[in-house]
Short mmCIF file of C-alpha atoms in Angstrom, two decimals:
data_model
loop_
_atom_site.label_atom_id
_atom_site.label_comp_id
_atom_site.label_asym_id
_atom_site.label_seq_id
_atom_site.Cartn_x
_atom_site.Cartn_y
_atom_site.Cartn_z
CA UNK Z 10 134.01 91.17 271.96
CA UNK Z 11 135.60 92.61 268.85
CA UNK Z 12 136.36 89.26 267.31
CA UNK Z 13 133.80 87.68 265.10
CA UNK Z 14 132.41 85.55 267.90
CA UNK Z 15 131.16 88.77 269.40
CA UNK Z 16 128.64 89.48 266.76
CA UNK Z 17 126.25 87.15 268.40
CA UNK Z 18 126.66 88.41 271.77
CA UNK Z 19 123.45 89.51 273.50
CA UNK Z 20 125.66 92.03 275.24
CA UNK Z 21 123.86 91.95 273.83
CA UNK Z 22 121.91 89.12 272.26
CA UNK Z 23 121.06 89.43 270.44
CA UNK Z 24 121.10 87.65 267.87
CA UNK Z 25 122.30 88.76 270.63
CA UNK Z 26 122.45 85.70 272.16
CA UNK Z 27 119.33 87.57 270.89
CA UNK Z 28 116.86 86.43 273.46
CA UNK Z 29 119.17 84.36 275.62
CA UNK Z 30 118.02 84.69 279.14
CA UNK Z 31 115.16 86.81 277.77
CA UNK Z 32 112.34 88.29 279.90
CA UNK Z 33 111.47 85.03 281.41
CA UNK Z 34 113.84 85.34 284.40
CA UNK Z 35 112.24 88.56 285.48
CA UNK Z 36 110.68 88.05 288.82
CA UNK Z 37 110.25 91.77 289.33
CA UNK Z 38 107.95 92.48 286.40
CA UNK Z 39 104.44 93.46 287.47
CA UNK Z 40 102.87 90.70 285.42
CA UNK Z 41 105.41 88.03 286.25
CA UNK Z 42 103.72 86.76 289.38
CA UNK Z 43 100.52 86.37 287.53
CA UNK Z 44 102.05 84.05 284.93
CA UNK Z 45 99.78 81.29 283.78
CA UNK Z 46 102.66 78.97 284.21
CA UNK Z 47 101.66 79.19 287.78
CA UNK Z 48 104.52 78.11 289.91
CA UNK Z 49 105.51 80.25 292.82
CA UNK Z 50 109.10 81.45 292.75
CA UNK Z 51 109.23 81.44 296.55
CA UNK Z 52 109.03 77.58 296.77
CA UNK Z 53 112.41 76.13 297.04
CA UNK Z 54 113.32 72.95 295.00
CA UNK Z 55 115.56 70.24 296.37
CA UNK Z 56 118.96 70.09 294.65
CA UNK Z 57 118.13 66.83 292.91
CA UNK Z 58 114.85 68.21 291.44
CA UNK Z 59 116.75 71.45 290.54
CA UNK Z 60 119.37 69.54 288.56
CA UNK Z 61 116.66 67.25 286.97
CA UNK Z 62 115.27 70.40 285.23
CA UNK Z 63 118.25 70.23 282.82
CA UNK Z 64 117.16 66.78 281.53
CA UNK Z 65 113.52 67.71 281.00
CA UNK Z 66 112.23 67.55 277.53
CA UNK Z 67 111.44 71.48 277.51
CA UNK Z 68 115.10 72.22 278.45
CA UNK Z 69 116.58 69.72 275.89
CA UNK Z 70 114.36 71.27 273.28
CA UNK Z 71 115.67 74.76 273.98
CA UNK Z 72 119.30 73.36 273.55
CA UNK Z 73 118.28 72.29 270.00
CA UNK Z 74 116.39 75.49 269.26
CA UNK Z 75 119.24 77.54 270.60
CA UNK Z 76 121.36 75.91 268.05
CA UNK Z 77 118.93 76.81 265.32
CA UNK Z 78 118.95 80.41 266.51
CA UNK Z 79 122.55 80.83 266.66
CA UNK Z 80 123.57 79.35 263.34
CA UNK Z 81 122.45 82.05 260.76
CA UNK Z 82 124.00 85.14 262.49
CA UNK Z 83 127.57 84.66 261.62
CA UNK Z 84 126.87 83.22 258.23
CA UNK Z 85 125.21 86.52 257.16
CA UNK Z 86 127.66 88.76 258.99
CA UNK Z 87 131.04 87.63 260.41
CA UNK Z 88 131.85 84.55 258.22
CA UNK Z 89 130.43 86.24 255.13
CA UNK Z 90 132.90 89.14 255.55
CA UNK Z 91 135.68 86.66 255.61
CA UNK Z 92 134.40 84.96 252.35
CA UNK Z 93 134.02 88.39 250.73
CA UNK Z 94 137.49 89.78 251.62
CA UNK Z 95 139.00 86.43 250.32
CA UNK Z 96 137.12 86.98 247.19
CA UNK Z 97 138.66 90.36 246.75
CA UNK Z 98 135.89 92.53 247.72
CA UNK Z 99 137.08 95.89 249.19
CA UNK Z 100 136.74 96.67 252.89
CA UNK Z 101 134.43 99.73 252.21
CA UNK Z 102 131.91 97.53 250.44
CA UNK Z 103 132.12 94.85 253.11
CA UNK Z 104 131.40 97.57 255.71
CA UNK Z 105 128.28 98.68 253.96
CA UNK Z 106 127.16 95.16 253.40
CA UNK Z 107 127.09 94.69 257.19
CA UNK Z 108 123.87 96.69 257.02
CA UNK Z 109 122.24 93.35 256.19
CA UNK Z 110 122.38 92.92 259.95
CA UNK Z 111 119.97 95.84 260.42
CA UNK Z 112 117.18 93.22 259.82
CA UNK Z 113 117.75 92.28 263.47
CA UNK Z 114 117.55 95.80 264.53
CA UNK Z 115 114.02 96.36 262.91
CA UNK Z 116 112.46 93.03 264.06
CA UNK Z 117 110.37 94.93 266.53
CA UNK Z 118 108.36 96.26 263.54
CA UNK Z 119 106.84 92.93 262.81
CA UNK Z 120 107.22 91.34 266.28
CA UNK Z 121 103.73 92.24 267.22
CA UNK Z 122 102.47 90.29 264.18
CA UNK Z 123 104.51 87.35 265.15
CA UNK Z 124 103.21 87.60 268.72
CA UNK Z 125 99.48 87.70 267.84
CA UNK Z 126 98.76 87.04 264.10
CA UNK Z 127 97.96 83.40 262.85
CA UNK Z 128 99.99 82.13 259.94
CA UNK Z 129 97.57 79.85 258.07
CA UNK Z 130 97.92 76.94 257.33
CA UNK Z 131 100.80 76.46 259.67
CA UNK Z 132 99.09 77.77 262.66
CA UNK Z 133 96.26 75.34 262.06
CA UNK Z 134 98.64 72.41 261.79
CA UNK Z 135 101.25 73.29 264.36
CA UNK Z 136 99.96 76.09 266.56
CA UNK Z 137 100.92 79.95 266.58
CA UNK Z 138 104.36 79.62 268.09
CA UNK Z 139 105.60 76.55 266.10
CA UNK Z 140 103.98 77.71 262.88
CA UNK Z 141 106.02 80.93 263.00
CA UNK Z 142 109.19 79.12 264.00
CA UNK Z 143 108.87 76.69 260.93
CA UNK Z 144 108.12 79.53 258.53
CA UNK Z 145 111.16 81.39 259.81
CA UNK Z 146 113.34 78.38 259.64
CA UNK Z 147 112.28 77.86 256.06
CA UNK Z 148 113.30 81.38 255.14
CA UNK Z 149 116.75 80.85 256.72
CA UNK Z 150 117.30 77.68 254.90
CA UNK Z 151 116.24 79.24 251.57
CA UNK Z 152 118.63 82.25 252.19
CA UNK Z 153 121.70 80.02 252.97
CA UNK Z 154 121.09 78.01 249.94
CA UNK Z 155 121.03 81.11 247.79
CA UNK Z 156 124.21 82.32 249.35
CA UNK Z 157 125.75 78.97 248.56
CA UNK Z 158 124.84 79.07 244.96
CA UNK Z 159 125.93 82.64 244.24
CA UNK Z 160 129.56 83.62 243.55
CA UNK Z 161 130.37 87.12 244.81
CA UNK Z 162 132.82 87.66 241.78
CA UNK Z 163 129.86 87.49 239.51
CA UNK Z 164 128.10 90.27 241.23
CA UNK Z 165 127.07 91.02 244.85
CA UNK Z 166 123.39 91.78 244.41
CA UNK Z 167 122.03 88.09 244.26
CA UNK Z 168 124.14 87.22 247.31
CA UNK Z 169 123.05 90.29 249.25
CA UNK Z 170 119.42 89.49 248.63
CA UNK Z 171 119.87 85.99 249.76
CA UNK Z 172 121.63 87.15 252.92
CA UNK Z 173 118.86 89.56 253.63
CA UNK Z 174 116.38 86.74 253.27
CA UNK Z 175 118.32 84.65 255.74
CA UNK Z 176 118.60 87.56 258.14
CA UNK Z 177 114.87 88.37 258.13
CA UNK Z 178 114.13 84.65 258.52
CA UNK Z 179 116.64 84.53 261.50
CA UNK Z 180 115.20 87.70 263.11
CA UNK Z 181 111.63 86.23 262.93
CA UNK Z 182 112.91 82.99 264.29
CA UNK Z 183 114.29 85.00 267.33
CA UNK Z 184 111.00 86.68 267.94
CA UNK Z 185 108.97 83.46 267.89
CA UNK Z 186 111.60 81.48 269.86
CA UNK Z 187 111.74 84.08 272.74
CA UNK Z 188 107.98 83.76 273.09
CA UNK Z 189 108.03 80.03 272.75
CA UNK Z 190 110.74 79.59 275.45
CA UNK Z 191 108.90 81.99 277.99
CA UNK Z 192 105.65 80.06 277.44
CA UNK Z 193 107.12 76.54 277.54
CA UNK Z 194 107.76 76.30 281.33
CA UNK Z 195 107.04 77.71 284.75
CA UNK Z 196 108.84 80.88 285.77
CA UNK Z 197 111.21 79.01 288.23
CA UNK Z 198 112.39 76.88 285.32
CA UNK Z 199 113.20 79.67 282.91
CA UNK Z 200 116.82 79.95 283.96
CA UNK Z 201 117.49 76.46 283.08
CA UNK Z 202 115.76 76.92 279.66
CA UNK Z 203 117.91 80.14 279.12
CA UNK Z 204 121.03 78.12 280.08
CA UNK Z 205 120.16 75.45 277.57
CA UNK Z 206 119.39 78.05 275.01
CA UNK Z 207 122.62 79.81 275.46
CA UNK Z 208 124.63 76.55 275.22
CA UNK Z 209 122.94 75.48 272.04
CA UNK Z 210 123.38 79.07 270.69
CA UNK Z 211 127.17 79.02 271.51
CA UNK Z 212 127.56 75.51 269.94
CA UNK Z 213 125.97 76.94 266.78
CA UNK Z 214 128.52 79.80 266.81
CA UNK Z 215 131.39 77.37 266.88
CA UNK Z 216 129.73 75.40 263.98
CA UNK Z 217 128.96 78.54 261.95
CA UNK Z 218 132.30 80.16 262.73
CA UNK Z 219 134.97 77.36 262.88
CA UNK Z 220 132.99 74.72 261.29
CA UNK Z 221 132.24 76.67 258.10
CA UNK Z 222 135.83 77.53 257.67
CA UNK Z 223 137.01 74.07 258.22
CA UNK Z 224 134.48 72.69 255.66
CA UNK Z 225 135.60 75.27 253.13
CA UNK Z 226 139.20 74.55 253.77
CA UNK Z 227 138.55 70.89 253.44
CA UNK Z 228 136.58 71.39 250.22
CA UNK Z 229 139.34 73.30 248.53
CA UNK Z 230 141.30 71.98 245.70
CA UNK Z 231 144.94 71.77 246.79
CA UNK Z 232 147.63 73.80 245.14
CA UNK Z 233 145.06 75.93 243.34
CA UNK Z 234 145.40 78.97 245.65
CA UNK Z 235 143.25 82.03 245.73
CA UNK Z 236 139.40 82.25 246.32
CA UNK Z 237 137.56 78.92 245.56
CA UNK Z 238 133.87 79.44 245.34
CA UNK Z 239 133.18 75.84 245.04
CA UNK Z 240 134.50 75.28 248.48
CA UNK Z 241 132.48 78.01 249.88
CA UNK Z 242 129.33 76.63 248.19
CA UNK Z 243 129.84 73.24 249.96
CA UNK Z 244 130.30 74.93 253.24
CA UNK Z 245 127.20 76.97 253.06
CA UNK Z 246 125.11 74.10 251.83
CA UNK Z 247 126.34 72.04 254.88
CA UNK Z 248 125.25 75.03 257.02
CA UNK Z 249 121.81 75.03 255.41
CA UNK Z 250 121.43 71.34 256.01
CA UNK Z 251 122.47 71.95 259.62
CA UNK Z 252 119.23 73.96 260.20
CA UNK Z 253 117.43 70.52 260.22
CA UNK Z 254 118.22 70.39 263.92
CA UNK Z 255 115.77 73.18 264.59
CA UNK Z 256 113.17 72.15 261.99
CA UNK Z 257 112.88 68.60 263.54
CA UNK Z 258 112.75 69.94 267.01
CA UNK Z 259 109.93 72.21 265.97
CA UNK Z 260 107.97 69.36 264.25
CA UNK Z 261 108.45 67.18 267.29
CA UNK Z 262 107.73 69.65 270.05
CA UNK Z 263 104.26 70.35 271.71
CA UNK Z 264 102.82 73.85 271.22
CA UNK Z 265 102.89 75.77 274.43
CA UNK Z 266 99.64 76.34 276.25
CA UNK Z 267 98.01 79.31 274.65
CA UNK Z 268 97.45 82.29 276.78
CA UNK Z 269 93.90 83.42 276.92
CA UNK Z 270 93.85 86.97 275.48
CA UNK Z 271 90.80 89.17 275.25
CA UNK Z 272 89.64 89.46 271.60
CA UNK Z 273 89.77 93.19 270.50
CA UNK Z 274 86.56 94.55 269.04
CA UNK Z 275 87.24 95.95 265.60
CA UNK Z 276 90.31 96.79 263.64
CA UNK Z 277 91.33 99.83 265.62
CA UNK Z 278 91.14 97.96 269.04
CA UNK Z 279 93.23 95.14 267.48
CA UNK Z 280 95.88 97.56 266.33
CA UNK Z 281 95.84 99.21 269.73
CA UNK Z 282 96.47 95.95 271.49
CA UNK Z 283 99.06 94.46 269.13
CA UNK Z 284 101.06 97.44 267.91
CA UNK Z 285 100.73 100.16 270.53
CA UNK Z 286 99.98 98.53 273.96
CA UNK Z 287 103.26 96.61 274.27
CA UNK Z 288 105.22 99.83 273.99
CA UNK Z 289 102.76 101.90 276.03
CA UNK Z 290 103.10 99.45 278.79
CA UNK Z 291 106.88 99.88 278.91
CA UNK Z 292 106.45 103.63 279.04
CA UNK Z 293 103.84 103.49 281.75
CA UNK Z 294 106.07 101.37 284.02
CA UNK Z 295 109.29 103.30 283.60
CA UNK Z 296 107.93 106.89 282.76
CA UNK Z 297 110.90 109.35 282.31
CA UNK Z 298 113.45 106.54 282.88
CA UNK Z 299 112.25 104.82 279.54
CA UNK Z 300 114.35 107.30 277.53
CA UNK Z 301 117.46 106.67 279.69
CA UNK Z 302 116.92 102.94 279.62
CA UNK Z 303 116.44 102.81 275.78
CA UNK Z 304 119.55 105.05 275.30
CA UNK Z 305 121.66 102.82 277.31
CA UNK Z 306 120.36 99.64 275.36
CA UNK Z 307 120.99 101.52 272.13
CA UNK Z 308 124.80 102.14 272.66
CA UNK Z 309 125.85 99.41 275.08
CA UNK Z 310 127.20 97.21 272.29
CA UNK Z 311 128.43 99.92 270.09
CA UNK Z 312 132.25 99.30 270.64
CA UNK Z 313 132.10 95.56 269.80
CA UNK Z 314 129.59 95.80 266.99
CA UNK Z 315 131.48 98.58 265.11
CA UNK Z 316 134.69 96.74 265.67
CA UNK Z 317 133.43 93.24 264.90
CA UNK Z 318 132.53 94.05 261.28
CA UNK Z 319 136.14 94.64 260.38
CA UNK Z 320 137.56 91.62 262.50
CA UNK Z 321 137.46 88.96 259.84
CA UNK Z 322 138.88 91.40 257.03
CA UNK Z 323 141.60 92.15 259.56
CA UNK Z 324 142.51 88.59 259.99
CA UNK Z 325 142.67 88.07 256.25
CA UNK Z 326 144.81 91.18 255.76
CA UNK Z 327 147.16 90.05 258.58
CA UNK Z 328 147.71 86.77 256.66
CA UNK Z 329 145.92 84.35 259.29
CA UNK Z 330 144.63 81.26 257.56
CA UNK Z 331 141.13 79.79 257.82
CA UNK Z 332 142.39 77.09 260.05
CA UNK Z 333 144.11 79.58 262.45
CA UNK Z 334 141.03 81.89 262.63
CA UNK Z 335 138.79 78.83 263.18
CA UNK Z 336 140.89 77.37 265.98
CA UNK Z 337 141.68 80.69 267.76
CA UNK Z 338 138.82 82.99 267.28
CA UNK Z 339 135.94 80.77 266.69
CA UNK Z 340 136.58 77.94 269.15
CA UNK Z 341 138.83 79.22 271.90
CA UNK Z 342 137.10 82.59 271.65
CA UNK Z 343 133.68 81.21 272.07
CA UNK Z 344 134.97 78.94 275.10
CA UNK Z 345 136.35 82.02 276.73
CA UNK Z 346 133.02 83.94 276.20
CA UNK Z 347 131.29 81.08 278.07
CA UNK Z 348 133.78 81.38 280.91
CA UNK Z 349 133.30 85.12 280.92
CA UNK Z 350 129.56 84.64 281.04
CA UNK Z 351 129.88 82.28 284.04
CA UNK Z 352 132.07 84.84 285.87
CA UNK Z 353 129.79 87.72 285.06
CA UNK Z 354 126.84 85.73 286.43
CA UNK Z 355 128.58 85.08 289.62
CA UNK Z 356 129.78 88.68 289.95
CA UNK Z 357 126.27 90.03 289.11
CA UNK Z 358 124.68 87.86 291.90
CA UNK Z 359 127.40 88.93 294.27
CA UNK Z 360 127.84 92.70 293.54
CA UNK Z 361 124.57 93.53 291.57
CA UNK Z 362 123.73 93.73 287.90
CA UNK Z 363 124.62 97.47 287.49
CA UNK Z 364 128.05 97.27 288.83
CA UNK Z 365 128.99 94.42 286.52
CA UNK Z 366 127.37 96.28 283.79
CA UNK Z 367 129.77 99.07 284.30
CA UNK Z 368 132.72 96.66 284.54
CA UNK Z 369 131.54 95.02 281.24
CA UNK Z 370 131.41 98.44 279.47
CA UNK Z 371 134.83 99.29 280.60
CA UNK Z 372 136.35 95.87 279.53
CA UNK Z 373 134.52 95.95 276.22
CA UNK Z 374 136.00 99.37 275.23
CA UNK Z 375 139.47 98.56 276.61
CA UNK Z 376 139.70 95.20 274.91
CA UNK Z 377 139.49 96.95 271.46
CA UNK Z 378 142.83 98.70 272.30
CA UNK Z 379 144.32 95.19 272.34
CA UNK Z 380 143.51 94.87 268.67
CA UNK Z 381 145.29 98.14 268.03
CA UNK Z 382 148.33 96.40 269.60
CA UNK Z 383 147.72 93.28 267.55
CA UNK Z 384 147.78 95.35 264.32
CA UNK Z 385 151.33 96.29 265.13
CA UNK Z 386 152.39 92.55 265.33
CA UNK Z 387 151.51 91.37 261.91
CA UNK Z 388 150.95 87.54 261.61
CA UNK Z 389 151.58 86.68 265.20
CA UNK Z 390 149.61 83.58 266.30
CA UNK Z 391 150.53 83.98 269.93
CA UNK Z 392 149.46 87.49 270.04
CA UNK Z 393 146.09 86.54 268.27
CA UNK Z 394 145.43 83.93 271.01
CA UNK Z 395 146.17 86.32 273.87
CA UNK Z 396 144.02 89.17 272.33
CA UNK Z 397 141.03 86.98 271.56
CA UNK Z 398 141.17 85.43 274.93
CA UNK Z 399 141.08 88.57 276.78
CA UNK Z 400 138.50 90.12 274.34
CA UNK Z 401 136.11 87.26 274.58
CA UNK Z 402 136.45 86.88 278.33
CA UNK Z 403 135.50 90.58 278.69
CA UNK Z 404 132.60 90.13 276.30
CA UNK Z 405 131.12 87.25 278.30
CA UNK Z 406 131.18 89.17 281.53
CA UNK Z 407 129.40 91.99 279.77
CA UNK Z 408 126.95 89.68 278.13
CA UNK Z 409 125.85 88.10 281.51
CA UNK Z 410 125.18 91.50 283.07
CA UNK Z 411 123.40 92.92 279.96
CA UNK Z 412 121.04 89.74 279.66
CA UNK Z 413 120.17 90.15 283.30
CA UNK Z 414 119.50 93.78 282.79
CA UNK Z 415 117.34 93.34 279.84
CA UNK Z 416 115.34 90.42 281.68
CA UNK Z 417 114.38 92.90 284.40
CA UNK Z 418 112.63 95.17 281.73
CA UNK Z 419 110.17 92.84 280.05
CA UNK Z 420 106.28 92.18 280.80
CA UNK Z 421 105.43 88.68 280.06
CA UNK Z 422 102.09 89.77 278.64
CA UNK Z 423 104.08 91.24 275.64
CA UNK Z 424 107.12 88.90 275.79
CA UNK Z 425 107.97 88.74 272.05
CA UNK Z 426 107.26 92.31 271.17
CA UNK Z 427 109.09 94.03 274.21
CA UNK Z 428 112.16 91.73 274.03
CA UNK Z 429 112.34 92.23 270.27
CA UNK Z 430 112.27 96.02 270.85
CA UNK Z 431 115.16 95.82 273.32
CA UNK Z 432 117.23 93.44 271.12
CA UNK Z 433 116.58 95.61 268.19
CA UNK Z 434 117.41 98.89 269.92
CA UNK Z 435 120.76 97.49 270.91
CA UNK Z 436 121.74 96.87 267.26
CA UNK Z 437 120.18 99.70 265.34
CA UNK Z 438 122.77 102.64 265.97
CA UNK Z 439 125.87 100.31 266.21
CA UNK Z 440 124.97 98.41 262.85
CA UNK Z 441 124.37 101.77 261.13
CA UNK Z 442 127.71 103.20 262.24
CA UNK Z 443 129.45 99.87 261.56
CA UNK Z 444 128.44 100.33 257.79
CA UNK Z 445 131.22 103.01 257.57
CA UNK Z 446 133.97 101.04 259.22
CA UNK Z 447 135.53 99.96 255.94
CA UNK Z 448 135.75 103.41 254.77
CA UNK Z 449 137.38 104.48 258.03
CA UNK Z 450 139.84 101.64 257.81
CA UNK Z 451 140.81 102.46 254.23
CA UNK Z 452 141.46 106.07 255.21
CA UNK Z 453 143.05 105.87 258.69
CA UNK Z 454 144.22 102.36 259.06
CA UNK Z 455 143.53 99.53 261.42
CA UNK Z 456 145.24 100.99 264.49
CA UNK Z 457 143.35 104.28 264.47
CA UNK Z 458 140.09 102.34 263.73
CA UNK Z 459 140.52 100.13 266.80
CA UNK Z 460 141.40 103.06 268.86
CA UNK Z 461 138.31 104.91 267.74
CA UNK Z 462 136.05 102.09 268.58
CA UNK Z 463 137.38 101.96 272.08
CA UNK Z 464 136.52 105.66 272.52
CA UNK Z 465 132.87 104.99 271.50
CA UNK Z 466 132.55 103.16 274.71
CA UNK Z 467 133.05 106.44 276.75
CA UNK Z 468 129.44 107.51 276.40
CA UNK Z 469 128.25 104.14 277.48
CA UNK Z 470 129.98 104.57 280.82
CA UNK Z 471 128.12 107.73 281.47
CA UNK Z 472 124.75 106.22 280.65
CA UNK Z 473 125.40 103.03 282.90
CA UNK Z 474 126.15 105.49 285.69
CA UNK Z 475 123.06 107.48 285.34
CA UNK Z 476 120.99 104.31 284.88
CA UNK Z 477 122.45 102.94 287.91
CA UNK Z 478 121.61 105.98 289.87
CA UNK Z 479 118.03 106.00 288.66
CA UNK Z 480 117.72 102.30 289.45
CA UNK Z 481 118.84 102.87 293.09
CA UNK Z 482 116.51 105.71 293.44
CA UNK Z 483 113.53 103.42 292.37
CA UNK Z 484 114.84 100.85 294.70
CA UNK Z 485 115.30 98.07 291.99
CA UNK Z 486 118.94 97.23 292.61
#
């Protein structure tokens, strides 16, 4: 999706829904069948018991925690770019400031610590997973409050540092939450947990996208015109308070049963097991295919991520109001993403993940051309509805296939670390390139920019084809 709602997409994740779907649904992983959660996936549940899973406490907890995970992403990326452009910040600067999102791309660096390291005194009081979750949520709240209290017109540095704090906290929350979800229920129930997580995540995207714009519009002083920082301060403080949903859920949740891990002897052995073994396991399982898989993960989202950074400045420059963007892009767009995710899931089950992964790559690149057409229309609300609808539908289809693909790659013994590696890889290169998006728009204009982002999807098609062939050779599809 090229619209701001795409920034969260785990077509990611990661943020996409970073972690949504996760490794937990992987029945093919060598370690999956030895899961301490212990239920056989071969045993069929009656329909009544299957539906009851969605009302179980673990599933409802994931709904609330998914909301907590989805809330910060747009506030430090998409929504922030709208705020900065309205404040008169130039597009080139906005593009470079998108590198705040690289915090998500490097979370694999500290994921092993979150996976294994205790965090006193929170670990003692709450347990390893809940302790890290509460710590991360505290960082997010602090960062959002700081963003609320700083006016970009007085200097960007304080605002950027607060955005970095919120992004770091959000990325850390993603790491801990993926592990918490995987360890909270039996393997056969993980699909329900993932569905609840995705629903909560998308609700947060609506609130952090449409809700923050509505609150900012409501808090504006009428007839004043121009940028009003007080309105944005109110909106961001409301968003910070909304993190209480996740905080209360963590405090009221039980700690997952702790996996018994052999204690390494000595510092070298500890570093080996924590920092090296999760990555070595991946290389051992996939051998030469590991490079191909990681290359595909690294570029699959490149069209929509690079495009998405300039989406909100584009809306502002085209004269669309906060209410129009909130209604069309943030709400209708998210709904169409969910529809696309459902369609993508059905198609993946019917035709196979790799075929739908290819379809998603084609639609993702092609949908950016629709924005090139929209740039010729000016302030045309009907055209905006049509383009955002098609774009988010395509993104939802791609997301469902990509989540399923990532899920097949992860070993549950290293759940937090390996999934963090994948979700980081899918953002690193796209986010870096996206930093130059404002410079490109300033020099060549929006139409050429949208067309160029579509062309970035061509190498993705080649890699999907190669990965599909390798997968068939290995007998995994």
